[in-house]
PDB file of C-alpha atoms in Angstrom:
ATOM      1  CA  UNK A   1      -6.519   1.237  24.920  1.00 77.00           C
ATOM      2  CA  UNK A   2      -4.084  -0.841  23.975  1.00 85.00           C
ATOM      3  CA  UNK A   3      -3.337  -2.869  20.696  1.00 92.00           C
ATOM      4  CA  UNK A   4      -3.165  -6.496  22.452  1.00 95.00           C
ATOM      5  CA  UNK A   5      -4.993  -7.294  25.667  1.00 95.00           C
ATOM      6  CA  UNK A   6      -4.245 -10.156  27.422  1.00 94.00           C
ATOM      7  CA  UNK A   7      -5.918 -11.124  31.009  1.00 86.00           C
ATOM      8  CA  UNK A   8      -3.016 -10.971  33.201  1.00 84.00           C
ATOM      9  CA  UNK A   9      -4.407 -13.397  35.522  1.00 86.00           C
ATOM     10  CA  UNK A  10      -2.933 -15.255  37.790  1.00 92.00           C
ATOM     11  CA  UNK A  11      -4.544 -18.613  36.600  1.00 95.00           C
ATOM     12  CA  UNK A  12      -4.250 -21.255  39.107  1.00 97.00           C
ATOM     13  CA  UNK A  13      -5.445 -24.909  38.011  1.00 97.00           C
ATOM     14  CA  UNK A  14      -5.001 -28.639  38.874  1.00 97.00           C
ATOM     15  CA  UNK A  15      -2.541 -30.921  37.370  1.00 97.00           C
ATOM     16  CA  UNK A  16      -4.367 -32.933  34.209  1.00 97.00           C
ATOM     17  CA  UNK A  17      -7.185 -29.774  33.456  1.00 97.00           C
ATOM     18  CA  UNK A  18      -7.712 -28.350  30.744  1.00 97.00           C
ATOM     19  CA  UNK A  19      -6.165 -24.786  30.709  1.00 97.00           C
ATOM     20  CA  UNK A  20      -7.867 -21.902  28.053  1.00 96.00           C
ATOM     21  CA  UNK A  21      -5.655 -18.734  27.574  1.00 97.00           C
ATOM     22  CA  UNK A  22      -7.179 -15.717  25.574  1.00 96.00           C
ATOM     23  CA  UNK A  23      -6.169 -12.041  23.796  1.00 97.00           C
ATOM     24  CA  UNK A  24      -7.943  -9.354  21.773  1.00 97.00           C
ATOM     25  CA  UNK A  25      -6.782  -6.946  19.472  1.00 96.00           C
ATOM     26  CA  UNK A  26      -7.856  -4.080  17.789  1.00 95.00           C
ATOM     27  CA  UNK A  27      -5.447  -3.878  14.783  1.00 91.00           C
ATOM     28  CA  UNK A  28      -7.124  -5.695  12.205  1.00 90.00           C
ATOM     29  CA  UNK A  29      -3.995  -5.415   9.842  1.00 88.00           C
ATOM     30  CA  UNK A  30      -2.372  -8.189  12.119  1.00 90.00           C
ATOM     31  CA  UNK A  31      -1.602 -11.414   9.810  1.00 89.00           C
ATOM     32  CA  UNK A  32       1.102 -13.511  12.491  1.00 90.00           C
ATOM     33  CA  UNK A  33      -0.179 -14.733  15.737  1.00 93.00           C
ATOM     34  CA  UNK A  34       2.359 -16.235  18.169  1.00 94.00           C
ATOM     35  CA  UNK A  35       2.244 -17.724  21.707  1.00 97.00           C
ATOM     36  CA  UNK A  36       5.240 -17.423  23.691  1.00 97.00           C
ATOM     37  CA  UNK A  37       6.201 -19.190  26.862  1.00 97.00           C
ATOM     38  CA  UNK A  38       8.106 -17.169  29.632  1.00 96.00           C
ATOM     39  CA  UNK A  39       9.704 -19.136  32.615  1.00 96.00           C
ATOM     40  CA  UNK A  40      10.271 -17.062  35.916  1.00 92.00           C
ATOM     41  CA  UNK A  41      14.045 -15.178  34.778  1.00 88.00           C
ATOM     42  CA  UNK A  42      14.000 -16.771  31.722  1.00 92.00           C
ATOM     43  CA  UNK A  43      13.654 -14.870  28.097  1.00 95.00           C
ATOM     44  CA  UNK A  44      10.210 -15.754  26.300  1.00 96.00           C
ATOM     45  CA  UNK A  45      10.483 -18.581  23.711  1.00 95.00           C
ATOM     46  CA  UNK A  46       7.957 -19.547  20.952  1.00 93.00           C
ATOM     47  CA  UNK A  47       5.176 -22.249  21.398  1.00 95.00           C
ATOM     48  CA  UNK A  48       3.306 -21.925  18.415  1.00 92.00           C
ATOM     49  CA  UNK A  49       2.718 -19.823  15.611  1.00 90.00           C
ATOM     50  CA  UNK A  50      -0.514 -19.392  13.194  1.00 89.00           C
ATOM     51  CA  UNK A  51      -0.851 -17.087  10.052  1.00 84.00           C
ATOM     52  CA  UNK A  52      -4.301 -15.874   9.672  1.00 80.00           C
ATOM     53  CA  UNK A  53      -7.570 -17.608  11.065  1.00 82.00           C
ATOM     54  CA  UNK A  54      -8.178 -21.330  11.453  1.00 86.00           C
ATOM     55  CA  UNK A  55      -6.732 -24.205  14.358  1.00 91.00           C
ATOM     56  CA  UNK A  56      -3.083 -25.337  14.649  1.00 93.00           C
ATOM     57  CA  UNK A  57      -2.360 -28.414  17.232  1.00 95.00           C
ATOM     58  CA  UNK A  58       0.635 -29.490  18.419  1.00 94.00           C
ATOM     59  CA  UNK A  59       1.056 -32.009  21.245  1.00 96.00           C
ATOM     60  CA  UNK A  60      -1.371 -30.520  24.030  1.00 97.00           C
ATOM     61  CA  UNK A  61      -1.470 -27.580  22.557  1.00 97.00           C
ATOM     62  CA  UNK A  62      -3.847 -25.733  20.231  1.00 97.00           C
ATOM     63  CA  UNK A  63      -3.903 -22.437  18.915  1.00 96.00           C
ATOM     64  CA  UNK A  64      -7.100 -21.093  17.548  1.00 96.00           C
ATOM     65  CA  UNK A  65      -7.355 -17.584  16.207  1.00 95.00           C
ATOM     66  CA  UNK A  66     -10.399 -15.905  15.166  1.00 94.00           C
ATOM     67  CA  UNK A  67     -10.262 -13.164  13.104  1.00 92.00           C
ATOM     68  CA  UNK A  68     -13.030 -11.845  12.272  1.00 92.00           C
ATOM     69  CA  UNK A  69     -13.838 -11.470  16.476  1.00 94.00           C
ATOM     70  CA  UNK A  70     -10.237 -10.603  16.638  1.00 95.00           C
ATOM     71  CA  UNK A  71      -9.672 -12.937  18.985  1.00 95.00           C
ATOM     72  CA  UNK A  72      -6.982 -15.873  19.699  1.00 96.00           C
ATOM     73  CA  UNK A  73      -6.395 -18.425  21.922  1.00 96.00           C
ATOM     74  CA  UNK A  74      -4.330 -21.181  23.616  1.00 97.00           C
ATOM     75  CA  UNK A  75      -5.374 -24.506  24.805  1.00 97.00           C
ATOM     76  CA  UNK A  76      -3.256 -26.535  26.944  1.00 97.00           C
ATOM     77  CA  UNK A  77      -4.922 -30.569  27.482  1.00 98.00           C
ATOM     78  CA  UNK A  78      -3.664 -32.285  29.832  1.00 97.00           C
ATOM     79  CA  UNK A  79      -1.864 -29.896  31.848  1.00 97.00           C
ATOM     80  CA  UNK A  80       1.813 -30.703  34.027  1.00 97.00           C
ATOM     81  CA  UNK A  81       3.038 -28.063  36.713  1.00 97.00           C
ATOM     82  CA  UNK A  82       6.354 -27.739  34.483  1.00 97.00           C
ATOM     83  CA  UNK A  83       3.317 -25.429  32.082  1.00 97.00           C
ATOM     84  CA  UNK A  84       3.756 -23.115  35.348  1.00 97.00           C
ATOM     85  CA  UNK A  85       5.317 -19.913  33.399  1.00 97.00           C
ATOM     86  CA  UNK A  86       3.994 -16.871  32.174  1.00 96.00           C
ATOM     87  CA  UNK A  87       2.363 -17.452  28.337  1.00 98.00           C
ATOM     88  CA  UNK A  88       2.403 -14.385  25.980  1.00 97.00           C
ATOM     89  CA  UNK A  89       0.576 -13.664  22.848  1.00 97.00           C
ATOM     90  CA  UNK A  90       1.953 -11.692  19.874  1.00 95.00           C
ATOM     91  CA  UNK A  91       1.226 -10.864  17.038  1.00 93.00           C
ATOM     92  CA  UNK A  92       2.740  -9.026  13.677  1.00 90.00           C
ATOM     93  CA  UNK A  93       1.301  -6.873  10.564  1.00 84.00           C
ATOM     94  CA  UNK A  94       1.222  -8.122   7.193  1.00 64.00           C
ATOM     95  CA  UNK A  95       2.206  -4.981   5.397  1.00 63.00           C
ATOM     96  CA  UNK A  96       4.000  -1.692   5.970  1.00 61.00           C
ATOM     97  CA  UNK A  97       7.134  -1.068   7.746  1.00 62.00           C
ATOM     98  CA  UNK A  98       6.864  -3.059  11.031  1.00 64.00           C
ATOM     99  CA  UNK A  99       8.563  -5.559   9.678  1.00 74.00           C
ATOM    100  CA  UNK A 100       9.966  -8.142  12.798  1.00 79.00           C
ATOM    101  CA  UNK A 101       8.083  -6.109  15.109  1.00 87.00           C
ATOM    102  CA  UNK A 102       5.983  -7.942  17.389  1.00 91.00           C
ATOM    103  CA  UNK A 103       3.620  -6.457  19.938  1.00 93.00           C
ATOM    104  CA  UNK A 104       2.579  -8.167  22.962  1.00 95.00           C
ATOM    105  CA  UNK A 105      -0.286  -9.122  25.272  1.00 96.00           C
ATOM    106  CA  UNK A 106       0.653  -8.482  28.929  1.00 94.00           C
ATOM    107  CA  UNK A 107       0.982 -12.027  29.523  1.00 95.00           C
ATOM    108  CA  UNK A 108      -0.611 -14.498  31.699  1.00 96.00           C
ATOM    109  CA  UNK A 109       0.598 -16.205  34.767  1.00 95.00           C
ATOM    110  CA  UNK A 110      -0.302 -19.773  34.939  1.00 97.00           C
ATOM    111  CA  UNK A 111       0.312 -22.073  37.652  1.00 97.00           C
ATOM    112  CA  UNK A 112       0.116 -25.363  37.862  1.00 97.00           C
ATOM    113  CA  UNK A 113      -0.531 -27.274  40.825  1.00 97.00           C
ATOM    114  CA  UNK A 114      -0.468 -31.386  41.458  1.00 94.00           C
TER     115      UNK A 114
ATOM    116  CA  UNK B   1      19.626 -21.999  26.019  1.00 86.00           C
ATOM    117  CA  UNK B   2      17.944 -19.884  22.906  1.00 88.00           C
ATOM    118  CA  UNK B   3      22.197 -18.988  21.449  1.00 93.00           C
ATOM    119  CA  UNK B   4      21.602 -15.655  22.208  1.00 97.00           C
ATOM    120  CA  UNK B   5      23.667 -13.696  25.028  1.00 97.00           C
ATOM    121  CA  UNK B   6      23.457 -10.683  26.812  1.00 98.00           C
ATOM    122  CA  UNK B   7      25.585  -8.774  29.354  1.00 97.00           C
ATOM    123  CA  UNK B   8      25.212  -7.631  32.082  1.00 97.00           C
ATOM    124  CA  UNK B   9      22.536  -9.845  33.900  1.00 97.00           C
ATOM    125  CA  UNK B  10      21.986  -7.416  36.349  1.00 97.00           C
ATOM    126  CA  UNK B  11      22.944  -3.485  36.393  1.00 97.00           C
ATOM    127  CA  UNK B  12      22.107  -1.463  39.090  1.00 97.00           C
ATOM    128  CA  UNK B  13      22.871   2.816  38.514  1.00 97.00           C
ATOM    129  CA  UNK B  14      21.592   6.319  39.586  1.00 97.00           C
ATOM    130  CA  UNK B  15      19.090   8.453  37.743  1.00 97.00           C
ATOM    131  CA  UNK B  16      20.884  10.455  35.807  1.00 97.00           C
ATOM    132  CA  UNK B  17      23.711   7.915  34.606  1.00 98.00           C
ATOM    133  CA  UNK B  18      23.859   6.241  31.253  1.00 98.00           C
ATOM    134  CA  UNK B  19      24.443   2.694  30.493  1.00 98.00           C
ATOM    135  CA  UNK B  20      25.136   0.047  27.722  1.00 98.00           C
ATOM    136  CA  UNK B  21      23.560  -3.317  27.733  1.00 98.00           C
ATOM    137  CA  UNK B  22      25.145  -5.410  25.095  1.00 98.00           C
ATOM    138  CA  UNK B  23      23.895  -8.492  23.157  1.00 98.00           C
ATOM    139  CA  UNK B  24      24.853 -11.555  20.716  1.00 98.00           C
ATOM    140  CA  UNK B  25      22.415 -12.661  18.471  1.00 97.00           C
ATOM    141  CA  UNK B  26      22.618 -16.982  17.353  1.00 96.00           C
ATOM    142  CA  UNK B  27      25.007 -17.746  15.197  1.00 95.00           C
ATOM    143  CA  UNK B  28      24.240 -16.926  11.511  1.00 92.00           C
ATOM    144  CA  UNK B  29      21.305 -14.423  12.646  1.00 94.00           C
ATOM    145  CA  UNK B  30      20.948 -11.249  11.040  1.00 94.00           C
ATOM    146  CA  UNK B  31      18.733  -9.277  12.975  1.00 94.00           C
ATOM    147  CA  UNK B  32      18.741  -8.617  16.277  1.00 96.00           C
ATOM    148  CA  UNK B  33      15.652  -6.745  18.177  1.00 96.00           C
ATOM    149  CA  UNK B  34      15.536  -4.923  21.901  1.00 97.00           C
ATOM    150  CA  UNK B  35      12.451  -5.214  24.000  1.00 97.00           C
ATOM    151  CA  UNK B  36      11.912  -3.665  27.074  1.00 97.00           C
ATOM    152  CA  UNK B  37       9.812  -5.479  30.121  1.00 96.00           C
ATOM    153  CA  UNK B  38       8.118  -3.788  32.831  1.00 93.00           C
ATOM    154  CA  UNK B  39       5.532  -4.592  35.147  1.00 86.00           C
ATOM    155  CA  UNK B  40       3.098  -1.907  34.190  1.00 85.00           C
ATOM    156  CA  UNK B  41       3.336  -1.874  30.299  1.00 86.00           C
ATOM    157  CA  UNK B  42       4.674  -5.497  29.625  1.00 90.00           C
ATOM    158  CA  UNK B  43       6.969  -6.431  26.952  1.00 94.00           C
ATOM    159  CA  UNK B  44       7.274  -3.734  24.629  1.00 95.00           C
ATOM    160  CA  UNK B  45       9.243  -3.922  20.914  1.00 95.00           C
ATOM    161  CA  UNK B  46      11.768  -0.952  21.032  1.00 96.00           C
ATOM    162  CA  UNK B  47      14.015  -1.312  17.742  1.00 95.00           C
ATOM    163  CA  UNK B  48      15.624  -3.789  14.844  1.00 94.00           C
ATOM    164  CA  UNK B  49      18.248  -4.054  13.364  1.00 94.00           C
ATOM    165  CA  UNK B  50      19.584  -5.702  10.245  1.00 92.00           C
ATOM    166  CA  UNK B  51      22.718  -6.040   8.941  1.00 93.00           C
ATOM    167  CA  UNK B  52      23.646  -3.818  10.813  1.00 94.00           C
ATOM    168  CA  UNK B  53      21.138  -0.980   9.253  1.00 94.00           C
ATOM    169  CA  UNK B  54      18.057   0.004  11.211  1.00 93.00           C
ATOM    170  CA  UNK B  55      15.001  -1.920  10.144  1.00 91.00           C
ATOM    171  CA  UNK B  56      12.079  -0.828  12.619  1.00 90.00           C
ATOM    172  CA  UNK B  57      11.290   1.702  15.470  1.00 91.00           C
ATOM    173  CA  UNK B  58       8.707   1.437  18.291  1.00 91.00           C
ATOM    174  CA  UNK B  59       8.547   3.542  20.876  1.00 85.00           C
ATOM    175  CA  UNK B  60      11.734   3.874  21.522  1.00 94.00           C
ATOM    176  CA  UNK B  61      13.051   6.596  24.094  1.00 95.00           C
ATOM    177  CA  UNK B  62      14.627   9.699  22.390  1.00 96.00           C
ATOM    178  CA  UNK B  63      17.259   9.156  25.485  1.00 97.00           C
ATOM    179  CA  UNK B  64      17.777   5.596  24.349  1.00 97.00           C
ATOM    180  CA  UNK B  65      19.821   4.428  20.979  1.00 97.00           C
ATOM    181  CA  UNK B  66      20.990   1.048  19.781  1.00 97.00           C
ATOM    182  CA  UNK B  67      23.801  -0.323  16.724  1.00 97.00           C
ATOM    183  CA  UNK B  68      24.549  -3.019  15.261  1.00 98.00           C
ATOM    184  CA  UNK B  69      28.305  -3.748  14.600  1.00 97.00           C
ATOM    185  CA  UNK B  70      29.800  -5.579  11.713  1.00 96.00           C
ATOM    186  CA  UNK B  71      30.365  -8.354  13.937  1.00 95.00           C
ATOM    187  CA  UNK B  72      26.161  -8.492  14.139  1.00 96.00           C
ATOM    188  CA  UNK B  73      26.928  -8.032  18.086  1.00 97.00           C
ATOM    189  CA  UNK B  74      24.528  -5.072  19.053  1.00 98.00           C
ATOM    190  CA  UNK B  75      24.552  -2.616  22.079  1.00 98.00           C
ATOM    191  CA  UNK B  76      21.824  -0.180  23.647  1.00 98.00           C
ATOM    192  CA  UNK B  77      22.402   2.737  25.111  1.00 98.00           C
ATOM    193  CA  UNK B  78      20.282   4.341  27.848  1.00 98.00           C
ATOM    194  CA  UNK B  79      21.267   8.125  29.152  1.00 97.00           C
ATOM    195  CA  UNK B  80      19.786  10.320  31.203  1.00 97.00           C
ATOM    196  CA  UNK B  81      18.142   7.549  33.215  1.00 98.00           C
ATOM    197  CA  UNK B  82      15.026   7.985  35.095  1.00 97.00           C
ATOM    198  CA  UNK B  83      13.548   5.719  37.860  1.00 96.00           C
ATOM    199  CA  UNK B  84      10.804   4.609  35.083  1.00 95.00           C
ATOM    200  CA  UNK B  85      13.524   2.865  33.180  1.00 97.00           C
ATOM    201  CA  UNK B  86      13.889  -0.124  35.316  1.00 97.00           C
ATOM    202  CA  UNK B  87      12.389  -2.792  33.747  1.00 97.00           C
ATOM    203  CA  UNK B  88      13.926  -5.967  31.904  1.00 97.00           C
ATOM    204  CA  UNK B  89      15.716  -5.401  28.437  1.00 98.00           C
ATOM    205  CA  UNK B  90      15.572  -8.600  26.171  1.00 98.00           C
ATOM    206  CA  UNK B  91      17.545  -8.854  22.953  1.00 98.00           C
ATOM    207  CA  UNK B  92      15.961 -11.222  20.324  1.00 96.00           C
ATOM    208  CA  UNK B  93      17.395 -12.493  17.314  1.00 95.00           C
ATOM    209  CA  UNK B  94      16.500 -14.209  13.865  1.00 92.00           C
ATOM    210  CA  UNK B  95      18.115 -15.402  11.099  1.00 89.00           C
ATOM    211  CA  UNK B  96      16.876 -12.757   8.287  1.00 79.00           C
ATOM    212  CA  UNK B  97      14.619  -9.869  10.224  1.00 70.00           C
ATOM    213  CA  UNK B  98      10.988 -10.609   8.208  1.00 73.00           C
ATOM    214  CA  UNK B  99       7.488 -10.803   9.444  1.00 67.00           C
ATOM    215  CA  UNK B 100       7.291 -14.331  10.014  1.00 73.00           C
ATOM    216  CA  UNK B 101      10.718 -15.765  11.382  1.00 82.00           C
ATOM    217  CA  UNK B 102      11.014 -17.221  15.290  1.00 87.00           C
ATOM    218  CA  UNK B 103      12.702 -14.760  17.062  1.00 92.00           C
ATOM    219  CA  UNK B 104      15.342 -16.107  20.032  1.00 94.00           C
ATOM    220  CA  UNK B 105      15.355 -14.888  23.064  1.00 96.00           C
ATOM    221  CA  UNK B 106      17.997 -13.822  25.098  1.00 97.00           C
ATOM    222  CA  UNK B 107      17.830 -14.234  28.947  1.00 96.00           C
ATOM    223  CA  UNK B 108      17.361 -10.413  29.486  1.00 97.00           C
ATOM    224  CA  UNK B 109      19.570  -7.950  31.542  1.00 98.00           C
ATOM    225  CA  UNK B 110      17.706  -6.528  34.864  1.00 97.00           C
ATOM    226  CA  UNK B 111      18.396  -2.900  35.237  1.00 98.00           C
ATOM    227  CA  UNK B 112      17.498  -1.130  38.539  1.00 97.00           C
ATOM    228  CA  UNK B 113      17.715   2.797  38.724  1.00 97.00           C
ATOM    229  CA  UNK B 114      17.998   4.491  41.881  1.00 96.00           C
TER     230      UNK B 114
END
């Protein structure tokens, strides 16, 4: 089983819905939680970034991680077909020798539509 | 355009052969990190460096190996290459290698092995 699973989708909504994205883990010694954004041949690039539990918004989005489920998430409000890219989650220990390492969820494809 | 560069874009090679994929972290970044991305097992971390010392392993290939130069440019080396090594090799970079920095993405180099 792996560390991070992410539902690899493809998710196909609307232009203006509401758009939930979702991973588990199993490592319960992971502090950093990170959503990146990957464009079709593009390198991933950060969204948004949360230590620990508890809500972080910025513009449409909102990151929610729930730690003691072991569970985080993505909201996107208001949704535009330039959000049509592939969203990661990743996440990072608190402790030990990992230090930068991040590990991934397997990503979901989102698309967009108007 | 994260500041981060890598070269080739594209390599295409035998099994068997050996290759170096090359990268240049931001300007003023000390650490620079190597993922690999492949349909089956996503974006994996395989090794950081700092400073041109080696900070963390993943599960790194015992065929693959990666430096950092005093010029904080970095290089990975892939031998013995197998069909299972095509995938997409990202270098990241940030300014100072710890848990919680943004790592920059690079735009990835897309290695095919025949």
């Amino acid at each position: 089983q792996k560390e991070v699973e992410q539902d690899p989708g493809p998710l196909s909504v609307p232009e203006g819905a509401i758009v939930s994205l979702n991973c588990t883990y199993s490592n319960s010694a992971f502090q950093y939680f990170m959503w990146y954004r990957q464009y079709s041949r593009k390198g991933p690039e950060l969204l948004m970034y949360t230590y620990s539990s508890g809500n972080k918004e910025d513009g449409r989005f909102t990151a929610q991680v729930d730690k003691s489920s072991k569970y985080i998430s993505l909201f996107i409000r208001d949704s535009q077909p330039s959000d049509s890219a592939t969203y990661l989650c990743a996440m990072s220990d608190a402790g030990g020798t990992s230090y930068g390492k991040l590990t991934f969820g397997q990503g979901t494809i989102l698309t967009v539509h108007p | 355009d994260s500041g981060v560069t890598q070269t080739p874009k594209h390599l295409i090679t035998a099994t068997g052969q050996r290759v170096t994929l090359r990268c240049s972290p931001r300007s003023g970044d000390l650490s620079v990190y190597w993922y690999q991305q492949s349909l089956d097992q996503g974006l994996q971390f395989l090794i950081q460096y700092y400073n041109g010392e080696e900070r963390a392993k993943g599960n790194i290939l015992e065929r693959f190996s990666a430096q950092q130069f005093p010029d904080l440019h970095s290089e990975l080396n892939l031998s013995s290459l197998e069909l299972g090594d095509s995938a997409l090799y990202f270098c990241a970079s940030s300014v100072a290698g710890g848990r919680v920095e943004t790592q920059y993405f690079g735009p990835g180099t897309r290695l095919l092995v025949l």
